[in-house]
Backbone as CSV, one residue per row, in Angstrom:
resi,resn,N_x,N_y,N_z,CA_x,CA_y,CA_z,C_x,C_y,C_z
1,MET,51.272,-98.852,93.181,52.666,-99.275,92.929,53.281,-98.610,91.716
2,LYS,54.539,-98.121,91.899,55.137,-97.384,90.802,55.959,-98.328,89.916
3,ILE,55.845,-98.282,88.679,56.614,-99.074,87.754,57.539,-98.237,86.840
4,THR,57.357,-96.915,86.911,58.239,-96.018,85.964,59.673,-96.431,86.085
5,PRO,60.371,-96.545,87.282,61.840,-96.743,87.354,62.190,-98.045,86.527
6,LEU,61.254,-98.970,86.225,61.739,-100.130,85.694,61.827,-99.920,84.055
7,LEU,61.094,-98.804,83.511,61.170,-98.613,82.038,62.604,-98.456,81.569
8,PRO,63.383,-97.462,82.121,64.700,-97.461,81.650,65.610,-98.634,81.681
9,LEU,65.363,-99.522,82.584,66.138,-100.790,82.593,65.662,-101.711,81.481
10,LEU,64.224,-101.693,81.106,63.784,-102.439,80.099,64.450,-101.950,78.837
11,LEU,64.400,-100.563,78.637,65.022,-100.120,77.388,66.547,-100.392,77.267
12,MET,67.174,-100.425,78.262,68.601,-100.622,78.354,68.849,-102.039,77.961
13,GLY,67.989,-102.943,78.585,68.074,-104.316,78.225,67.924,-104.735,76.791
14,ALA,66.869,-103.887,76.260,66.562,-104.150,74.779,67.732,-103.731,73.878
15,ALA,68.397,-102.604,74.273,69.554,-102.185,73.585,70.599,-102.995,73.589
16,LEU,70.919,-103.571,74.800,72.047,-104.559,74.894,71.797,-105.833,74.230
17,ALA,70.422,-106.190,74.128,70.087,-107.433,73.455,70.294,-107.296,71.930
18,GLY,70.022,-106.016,71.436,70.266,-105.862,70.066,71.703,-105.867,69.692
19,CYS,72.589,-105.291,70.626,73.980,-105.396,70.365,74.510,-106.800,70.349
20,ALA,73.987,-107.652,71.325,74.375,-108.954,71.443,73.950,-109.885,70.269
21,THR,72.721,-109.509,69.730,72.337,-110.510,68.607,72.950,-110.120,67.359
22,SER,73.192,-108.823,67.107,73.831,-108.445,65.805,75.152,-109.119,65.483
23,GLY,75.924,-109.366,66.577,77.212,-110.084,66.383,78.296,-109.272,65.690
24,SER,78.041,-108.030,65.336,78.892,-107.382,64.554,79.765,-106.258,65.412
25,GLY,81.081,-106.240,65.264,81.901,-105.134,65.848,82.330,-104.076,64.916
26,PRO,82.958,-103.170,65.431,83.557,-102.064,64.545,84.728,-102.653,63.626
27,VAL,84.954,-101.768,62.649,86.092,-102.074,61.680,87.274,-101.270,61.971
28,ASP,88.439,-101.774,62.114,89.675,-100.989,62.235,90.318,-100.858,60.966
29,VAL,90.618,-99.692,60.559,91.226,-99.532,59.148,92.367,-98.533,59.175
30,THR,93.365,-98.950,58.449,94.610,-98.082,58.120,94.847,-98.120,56.651
31,ARG,95.173,-96.915,56.128,95.414,-96.746,54.632,96.776,-96.019,54.570
32,PHE,97.476,-96.343,53.438,98.590,-95.668,53.036,98.515,-95.339,51.581
33,HIS,99.112,-94.143,51.147,99.125,-93.818,49.743,100.384,-92.894,49.490
34,ARG,100.605,-92.797,48.215,101.693,-92.036,47.803,101.398,-90.501,47.855
35,ALA,102.572,-89.801,48.044,102.258,-88.298,48.135,101.874,-87.615,46.810
36,ASP,102.304,-88.286,45.737,101.865,-87.719,44.330,100.515,-88.209,44.013
37,GLN,99.470,-87.881,44.845,98.131,-88.228,44.468,97.537,-87.527,43.209
38,ALA,98.151,-86.509,42.900,97.695,-85.915,41.665,97.789,-86.841,40.497
39,ALA,98.711,-87.743,40.487,98.907,-88.785,39.416,98.117,-89.933,39.598
40,PHE,97.216,-89.961,40.545,96.439,-91.139,40.961,94.909,-90.842,40.708
41,ALA,94.657,-90.864,39.306,93.153,-90.625,39.015,92.515,-91.896,38.874
42,PRO,91.224,-91.976,38.931,90.501,-93.170,38.775,90.562,-93.570,37.304
43,GLY,90.728,-94.935,37.203,90.892,-95.410,35.850,90.310,-96.889,35.869
44,SER,90.756,-97.655,34.763,90.410,-99.002,34.725,91.277,-99.946,35.549
45,TYR,90.804,-101.069,35.960,91.586,-101.852,36.767,91.230,-103.339,36.498
46,THR,92.082,-104.261,37.001,91.823,-105.663,36.970,92.091,-106.210,38.394
47,ILE,91.461,-107.254,38.664,91.847,-108.001,39.930,92.972,-109.035,39.506
48,ASP,94.021,-108.735,40.069,95.343,-109.413,39.660,95.195,-110.925,40.011
49,ALA,95.284,-111.688,38.995,95.298,-113.230,39.230,96.431,-113.659,39.813
50,ALA,97.471,-112.864,39.972,98.700,-113.276,40.730,98.664,-113.118,42.342
51,SER,97.355,-112.764,42.691,97.064,-112.610,44.144,97.272,-113.967,44.840
52,PRO,97.460,-113.873,46.194,97.649,-115.279,46.774,96.471,-116.146,46.675
53,TYR,95.464,-115.945,46.038,94.397,-116.881,45.850,93.795,-116.624,44.418
54,SER,92.815,-117.482,43.988,92.221,-117.356,42.852,90.957,-116.475,42.895
55,PRO,90.826,-115.342,42.233,89.691,-114.538,42.357,88.431,-115.217,41.892
56,GLN,88.570,-116.304,41.017,87.410,-116.951,40.561,86.805,-117.998,41.578
57,GLY,87.532,-118.277,42.706,87.035,-119.194,43.609,85.878,-118.593,44.388
58,LEU,84.944,-119.453,44.922,83.599,-119.080,45.536,83.918,-118.079,46.660
59,GLU,84.834,-118.461,47.635,85.200,-117.500,48.801,85.787,-116.295,48.220
60,GLY,86.802,-116.343,47.326,87.449,-115.261,46.776,86.543,-114.170,46.089
61,ALA,85.493,-114.750,45.273,84.573,-113.900,44.632,83.848,-113.053,45.489
62,VAL,83.389,-113.464,46.649,82.661,-112.590,47.604,83.430,-111.317,47.928
63,TRP,84.770,-111.535,48.205,85.500,-110.413,48.620,85.956,-109.561,47.440
64,THR,86.329,-110.121,46.230,86.647,-109.346,45.186,85.458,-108.496,44.711
65,GLN,84.234,-109.099,44.738,83.099,-108.379,44.334,82.805,-107.174,45.263
66,ALA,83.069,-107.499,46.601,82.797,-106.375,47.486,83.747,-105.215,47.240
67,VAL,85.141,-105.430,47.062,86.065,-104.464,46.661,85.660,-103.815,45.405
68,ALA,85.319,-104.560,44.447,84.953,-103.960,43.120,83.764,-103.006,43.182
69,ARG,82.789,-103.237,43.966,81.604,-102.482,44.172,82.157,-101.065,44.625
70,GLU,83.027,-101.128,45.629,83.386,-99.835,46.200,84.326,-99.007,45.156
71,LEU,85.253,-99.703,44.416,86.012,-99.040,43.446,85.149,-98.471,42.407
72,ASP,84.128,-99.139,41.871,83.335,-98.653,40.808,82.478,-97.425,41.256
73,ARG,82.204,-97.486,42.565,81.362,-96.354,43.193,82.304,-95.022,43.244
74,LEU,83.679,-95.363,43.397,84.586,-94.226,43.357,84.975,-93.665,41.950
75,GLY,84.514,-94.340,40.963,84.791,-93.879,39.611,85.781,-94.818,38.888
76,PHE,86.293,-95.810,39.399,87.125,-96.800,38.735,86.191,-97.775,37.916
77,ALA,86.876,-98.385,36.924,85.997,-99.293,36.061,86.839,-100.660,35.824
78,ARG,86.102,-101.676,36.330,86.703,-103.004,36.227,86.752,-103.553,34.769
79,GLU,87.822,-104.081,34.346,87.829,-104.751,33.020,88.725,-105.938,33.044
80,ASN,88.604,-106.847,31.949,89.376,-108.055,31.852,90.568,-107.992,31.175
81,GLY,90.725,-106.975,30.288,91.850,-106.866,29.412,93.207,-106.550,30.022
82,SER,94.154,-106.536,29.294,95.608,-106.251,29.707,95.835,-104.825,29.763
83,ARG,94.946,-103.809,29.174,95.266,-102.399,29.101,94.753,-101.593,30.280
84,ALA,94.450,-102.279,31.372,93.941,-101.511,32.482,95.074,-100.572,33.108
85,SER,94.592,-99.576,33.721,95.514,-98.600,34.283,96.187,-99.169,35.659
86,TYR,95.318,-100.011,36.360,95.800,-100.343,37.680,95.409,-101.832,37.745
87,SER,96.326,-102.530,38.625,95.997,-103.865,39.075,95.760,-103.853,40.739
88,VAL,94.714,-104.559,40.982,94.237,-104.636,42.412,94.573,-105.941,42.929
89,LYS,95.214,-106.006,44.111,95.349,-107.233,44.719,94.603,-107.244,46.089
90,VAL,93.900,-108.313,46.226,93.039,-108.404,47.344,93.443,-109.662,48.232
91,THR,93.646,-109.562,49.579,93.960,-110.641,50.414,93.023,-110.683,51.621
92,GLN,92.557,-111.911,52.056,91.629,-111.926,52.961,91.829,-113.150,53.857
93,SER,91.606,-113.018,55.139,91.746,-114.261,55.984,90.658,-114.186,57.068
94,ARG,90.273,-115.460,57.482,89.255,-115.455,58.586,89.786,-116.588,59.583
95,GLY,89.721,-116.305,60.943,90.230,-117.316,61.864,89.368,-117.214,63.161
96,MET,89.164,-118.343,63.722,88.307,-118.415,64.998,89.125,-117.731,66.112
97,ILE,88.354,-117.005,66.937,88.838,-116.427,68.244,88.096,-117.126,69.426
98,ASP,88.638,-118.092,69.942,87.903,-118.768,70.985,87.999,-118.164,72.438
99,PRO,86.890,-117.854,73.104,87.016,-117.181,74.366,88.042,-117.890,75.295
100,ALA,88.199,-119.176,75.194,89.036,-119.942,76.002,90.494,-119.529,75.752
101,LEU,90.867,-119.052,74.568,92.101,-118.517,74.257,92.409,-117.120,74.734
102,ARG,91.440,-116.478,75.350,91.573,-115.234,75.961,91.965,-114.144,74.849
103,GLY,91.078,-114.242,73.794,91.178,-113.250,72.813,92.224,-113.542,71.763
104,ARG,93.030,-114.610,71.756,93.907,-115.003,70.714,93.302,-115.871,69.637
105,ARG,93.690,-115.654,68.460,93.026,-116.507,67.263,93.614,-117.826,67.325
106,SER,92.709,-118.762,66.995,93.012,-120.158,66.846,94.096,-120.374,65.802
107,PRO,95.017,-121.290,66.010,95.979,-121.601,65.020,95.440,-121.979,63.738
108,VAL,94.128,-122.482,63.679,93.569,-122.932,62.425,92.794,-121.678,61.770
109,SER,93.287,-121.326,60.613,92.622,-120.143,59.889,92.084,-120.624,58.507
110,VAL,90.864,-120.028,58.302,90.206,-120.465,57.125,89.968,-119.272,56.126
111,GLY,89.952,-119.522,54.897,89.606,-118.365,53.925,90.637,-118.431,52.839
112,VAL,90.640,-117.244,52.088,91.524,-117.092,50.943,92.694,-116.071,51.261
113,GLY,93.866,-116.439,50.806,95.020,-115.550,51.056,95.291,-115.419,52.542
114,GLY,94.929,-116.558,53.203,94.798,-116.496,54.707,96.316,-116.610,55.404
115,SER,96.352,-116.274,56.424,97.621,-116.467,57.308,97.124,-116.915,58.693
116,THR,98.118,-117.628,59.354,97.814,-118.013,60.789,98.477,-117.304,61.746
117,GLY,98.192,-117.425,62.995,99.016,-116.778,64.063,98.086,-116.098,65.062
118,SER,98.623,-115.270,65.889,97.771,-114.659,66.817,97.021,-113.438,66.244
119,TYR,95.837,-113.053,66.847,95.091,-112.039,66.438,95.017,-110.983,67.469
120,GLY,95.244,-109.677,67.218,95.409,-108.697,68.184,94.323,-108.615,69.038
121,SER,94.488,-108.823,70.407,93.309,-108.712,71.368,92.926,-107.313,71.513
122,GLY,91.772,-107.159,71.886,91.208,-105.745,72.086,90.797,-105.073,70.805
123,VAL,90.826,-105.649,69.729,90.304,-104.979,68.435,88.911,-105.443,68.284
124,GLY,88.061,-104.341,68.421,86.643,-104.579,68.246,85.861,-105.356,69.238
125,LEU,86.579,-105.563,70.402,85.968,-106.468,71.370,85.282,-105.537,72.460
126,GLY,83.991,-105.693,72.566,83.292,-104.874,73.617,82.821,-105.760,74.775
127,ILE,82.390,-104.988,75.836,81.953,-105.605,77.003,80.378,-105.428,77.209
128,GLY,79.707,-106.496,77.146,78.241,-106.290,77.398,77.799,-107.288,78.324
129,ILE,76.403,-107.382,78.459,75.665,-108.236,79.298,75.068,-109.430,78.503
130,ASP,75.462,-110.610,78.690,74.954,-111.699,77.949,74.451,-112.814,78.916
131,LEU,73.140,-112.925,78.976,72.528,-113.877,79.818,72.241,-115.227,79.318
132,SER,72.872,-115.503,78.103,72.533,-116.755,77.389,73.612,-117.818,77.662
133,GLY,74.517,-117.563,78.607,75.495,-118.512,78.776,76.870,-118.020,78.538
134,PRO,77.892,-119.062,78.261,79.186,-118.681,77.980,79.202,-117.908,76.653
135,PRO,80.019,-116.963,76.325,80.130,-116.293,75.089,80.503,-117.214,73.883
136,LYS,79.808,-116.936,72.738,80.170,-117.823,71.607,81.449,-117.254,71.027
137,PRO,82.098,-118.187,70.446,83.534,-117.814,69.762,83.191,-116.742,68.785
138,ARG,84.259,-115.780,68.558,84.098,-114.908,67.458,85.010,-115.176,66.307
139,ILE,84.724,-114.658,65.252,85.499,-114.762,63.895,86.346,-113.605,63.704
140,GLY,87.637,-113.549,63.607,88.392,-112.382,63.124,88.589,-112.402,61.747
141,ASN,88.423,-111.291,61.114,88.467,-111.146,59.695,89.532,-110.109,59.345
142,ASP,90.385,-110.293,58.416,91.379,-109.242,57.943,91.165,-109.131,56.347
143,LEU,91.212,-107.922,55.984,91.188,-107.671,54.487,92.133,-106.720,54.072
144,SER,92.981,-106.986,53.055,94.151,-106.050,52.672,93.897,-105.855,51.144
145,VAL,94.061,-104.522,50.706,93.973,-104.345,49.237,95.090,-103.393,48.869
146,GLN,95.616,-103.694,47.739,96.779,-102.909,47.152,96.229,-102.483,45.729
147,ILE,96.609,-101.240,45.339,96.279,-100.746,43.979,97.630,-100.327,43.401
148,LEU,98.080,-101.076,42.300,99.327,-100.772,41.755,99.041,-100.166,40.404
149,ARG,99.931,-99.053,39.965,99.873,-98.566,38.699,100.549,-99.411,37.675
150,ASN,100.009,-99.874,36.660,100.465,-100.731,35.748,101.596,-100.189,34.965
151,SER,101.781,-98.924,34.730,102.782,-98.308,33.921,104.259,-98.473,34.475
152,ASP,104.203,-98.464,35.853,105.533,-98.615,36.562,105.548,-99.532,37.784
153,LYS,104.475,-100.233,37.826,104.188,-101.192,38.988,104.276,-100.511,40.411
154,ALA,104.112,-99.226,40.490,104.152,-98.481,41.739,102.973,-98.706,42.593
155,VAL,103.085,-98.971,43.805,101.934,-99.093,44.751,101.382,-97.859,45.069
156,MET,100.145,-97.388,44.462,99.634,-96.069,44.703,98.828,-95.977,45.972
157,TRP,98.202,-97.086,46.364,97.386,-97.057,47.676,97.339,-98.459,48.148
158,GLU,97.326,-98.549,49.440,96.998,-99.819,50.116,96.315,-99.577,51.337
159,GLY,95.466,-100.514,51.774,94.734,-100.369,53.002,94.493,-101.727,53.665
160,ARG,94.248,-101.660,54.992,94.100,-102.975,55.792,92.907,-102.607,56.675
161,ALA,92.119,-103.633,56.710,90.909,-103.628,57.668,90.882,-104.883,58.467
162,SER,90.244,-104.778,59.678,90.097,-105.980,60.519,88.840,-105.789,61.359
163,THR,88.188,-106.871,61.622,86.923,-106.747,62.521,86.663,-108.168,63.052
164,THR,85.818,-108.243,64.115,85.424,-109.541,64.663,83.923,-109.560,64.584
165,VAL,83.343,-110.723,64.328,81.918,-110.999,64.407,81.638,-112.300,65.113
166,LYS,80.356,-112.363,65.691,80.073,-113.384,66.617,79.705,-114.622,65.657
167,GLN,80.133,-115.726,65.961,79.974,-116.999,65.187,78.512,-117.215,65.234
168,GLY,77.969,-117.659,64.123,76.440,-118.151,64.121,75.512,-116.968,63.886
169,THR,75.912,-115.748,63.732,75.006,-114.652,63.546,74.964,-114.211,62.016
170,PRO,73.839,-113.582,61.588,73.913,-113.019,60.191,75.156,-112.245,59.843
171,ALA,75.729,-111.543,60.856,76.901,-110.692,60.610,78.017,-111.378,60.195
172,ALA,78.084,-112.734,60.523,79.302,-113.586,60.239,79.306,-114.268,58.916
173,GLU,78.127,-113.963,58.089,78.038,-114.436,56.809,79.175,-113.727,55.907
174,PRO,80.008,-114.461,55.133,81.035,-113.905,54.392,80.560,-112.636,53.615
175,SER,79.314,-112.739,52.863,78.950,-111.692,52.062,78.676,-110.373,52.941
176,ALA,78.163,-110.553,54.132,77.860,-109.477,55.074,79.218,-108.825,55.534
177,VAL,80.156,-109.713,55.942,81.402,-109.196,56.472,82.165,-108.457,55.428
178,ALA,82.278,-109.116,54.070,82.948,-108.441,53.087,82.423,-107.094,52.651
179,ALA,81.018,-107.008,52.558,80.411,-105.700,52.302,80.793,-104.658,53.240
180,LYS,80.690,-105.030,54.603,81.029,-104.087,55.633,82.413,-103.586,55.674
181,MET,83.348,-104.609,55.509,84.802,-104.286,55.599,85.167,-103.447,54.300
182,ALA,84.732,-103.777,53.153,85.136,-103.028,51.958,84.610,-101.655,52.114
183,GLU,83.343,-101.427,52.495,82.806,-100.063,52.627,83.650,-99.216,53.706
184,ALA,84.118,-99.828,54.739,84.861,-99.252,55.707,86.289,-98.821,55.161
185,LEU,86.772,-99.806,54.436,88.200,-99.685,53.946,88.223,-98.453,52.983
186,PHE,87.201,-98.236,52.174,87.203,-97.179,51.185,86.449,-95.965,51.550
187,ARG,85.975,-95.914,52.708,85.366,-94.673,53.124,86.239,-93.539,53.181
188,GLY,85.956,-92.399,52.702,86.633,-91.200,52.519,87.925,-91.465,51.775
189,PHE,87.919,-92.238,50.785,89.054,-92.525,50.046,89.719,-91.389,49.471
190,PRO,91.063,-91.280,49.449,92.026,-92.269,49.771,92.199,-92.416,51.306
191,GLY,91.847,-91.407,52.068,92.084,-91.389,53.467,93.275,-90.722,53.804
192,GLU,93.562,-90.514,55.087,94.782,-89.871,55.565,95.840,-91.093,55.725
193,SER,96.999,-90.826,54.931,98.000,-91.824,54.937,98.643,-92.102,56.322
194,GLY,98.616,-93.375,56.639,99.269,-93.776,57.920,98.354,-93.633,59.200
195,LYS,97.159,-93.209,58.910,96.274,-92.918,60.186,95.293,-94.073,60.203
196,SER,95.143,-94.638,61.501,94.253,-95.676,61.814,92.913,-95.102,62.252
197,ILE,91.843,-95.598,61.755,90.520,-95.119,62.243,89.688,-96.334,62.589
198,ARG,88.591,-96.066,63.298,87.674,-97.173,63.647,86.273,-96.722,63.125
199,VAL,85.841,-97.500,62.299,84.467,-97.249,61.675,83.425,-98.176,62.153
200,GLY,82.238,-97.536,62.650,81.085,-98.256,63.102,80.947,-98.269,64.518
201,GLN,81.565,-97.328,65.258,81.578,-97.311,66.759,81.259,-95.920,67.120
C-alpha cells in the first residue's frame, strides 16, 4: 500500500492549521511626509496630551509605548518636558467584524481615540480551510500617528495602519497587535509618501 501521496496533504493541512490558529493578518500601511525631509532630523518628542485620548490610560499606554519603541529605535528620544522638537499624536480604534455582517465592522467600536462606522472589506482577509465550524469574528484595528514639528506646528510625517485579527487568539491581544502595527508603520521610515504597502504577506 502506497502512502506517499498522503504526505503533501498532511503538510498542507498543517500549514493551513498554523495560519488558522495564528489569527493574524497582514498590515496595510500608508505614509505621508513633507518634501523638505532634510529638515526632519530625529530629535526629542512628547506624546501629545491633546490627542483624542489620555496617553496615561491603560489601553492608550499599550499603543503609545509601541509607537515610542519604534521612534526610539529610529533615533528619536522621548521626554516629558516642553522643549521637545516634536509632538506625536497617536489615535487607535478597535471594532468587531462579524462574519454575519459580510466583512463590515460592527457599529460598536471599542478602544481609544476610536471611531465607528464601516470597515473596508477585503483588507487583510484571506481564504482558508477551517474545519472547526463557523468562522470566528475578527477584530479590525486602526492606528494613526502624526509627528508635528513644535517650532511651527507643521505636520512632518503621518502614517496609517490597519489589520484584522481573529478574536480569541494570542494575536488579538492589544499588546501583540500594537507591537505588530507600530513595527509595520515605521518599517523603512519615513517610507514613500502616498504609497500604500502591505506588510506581513
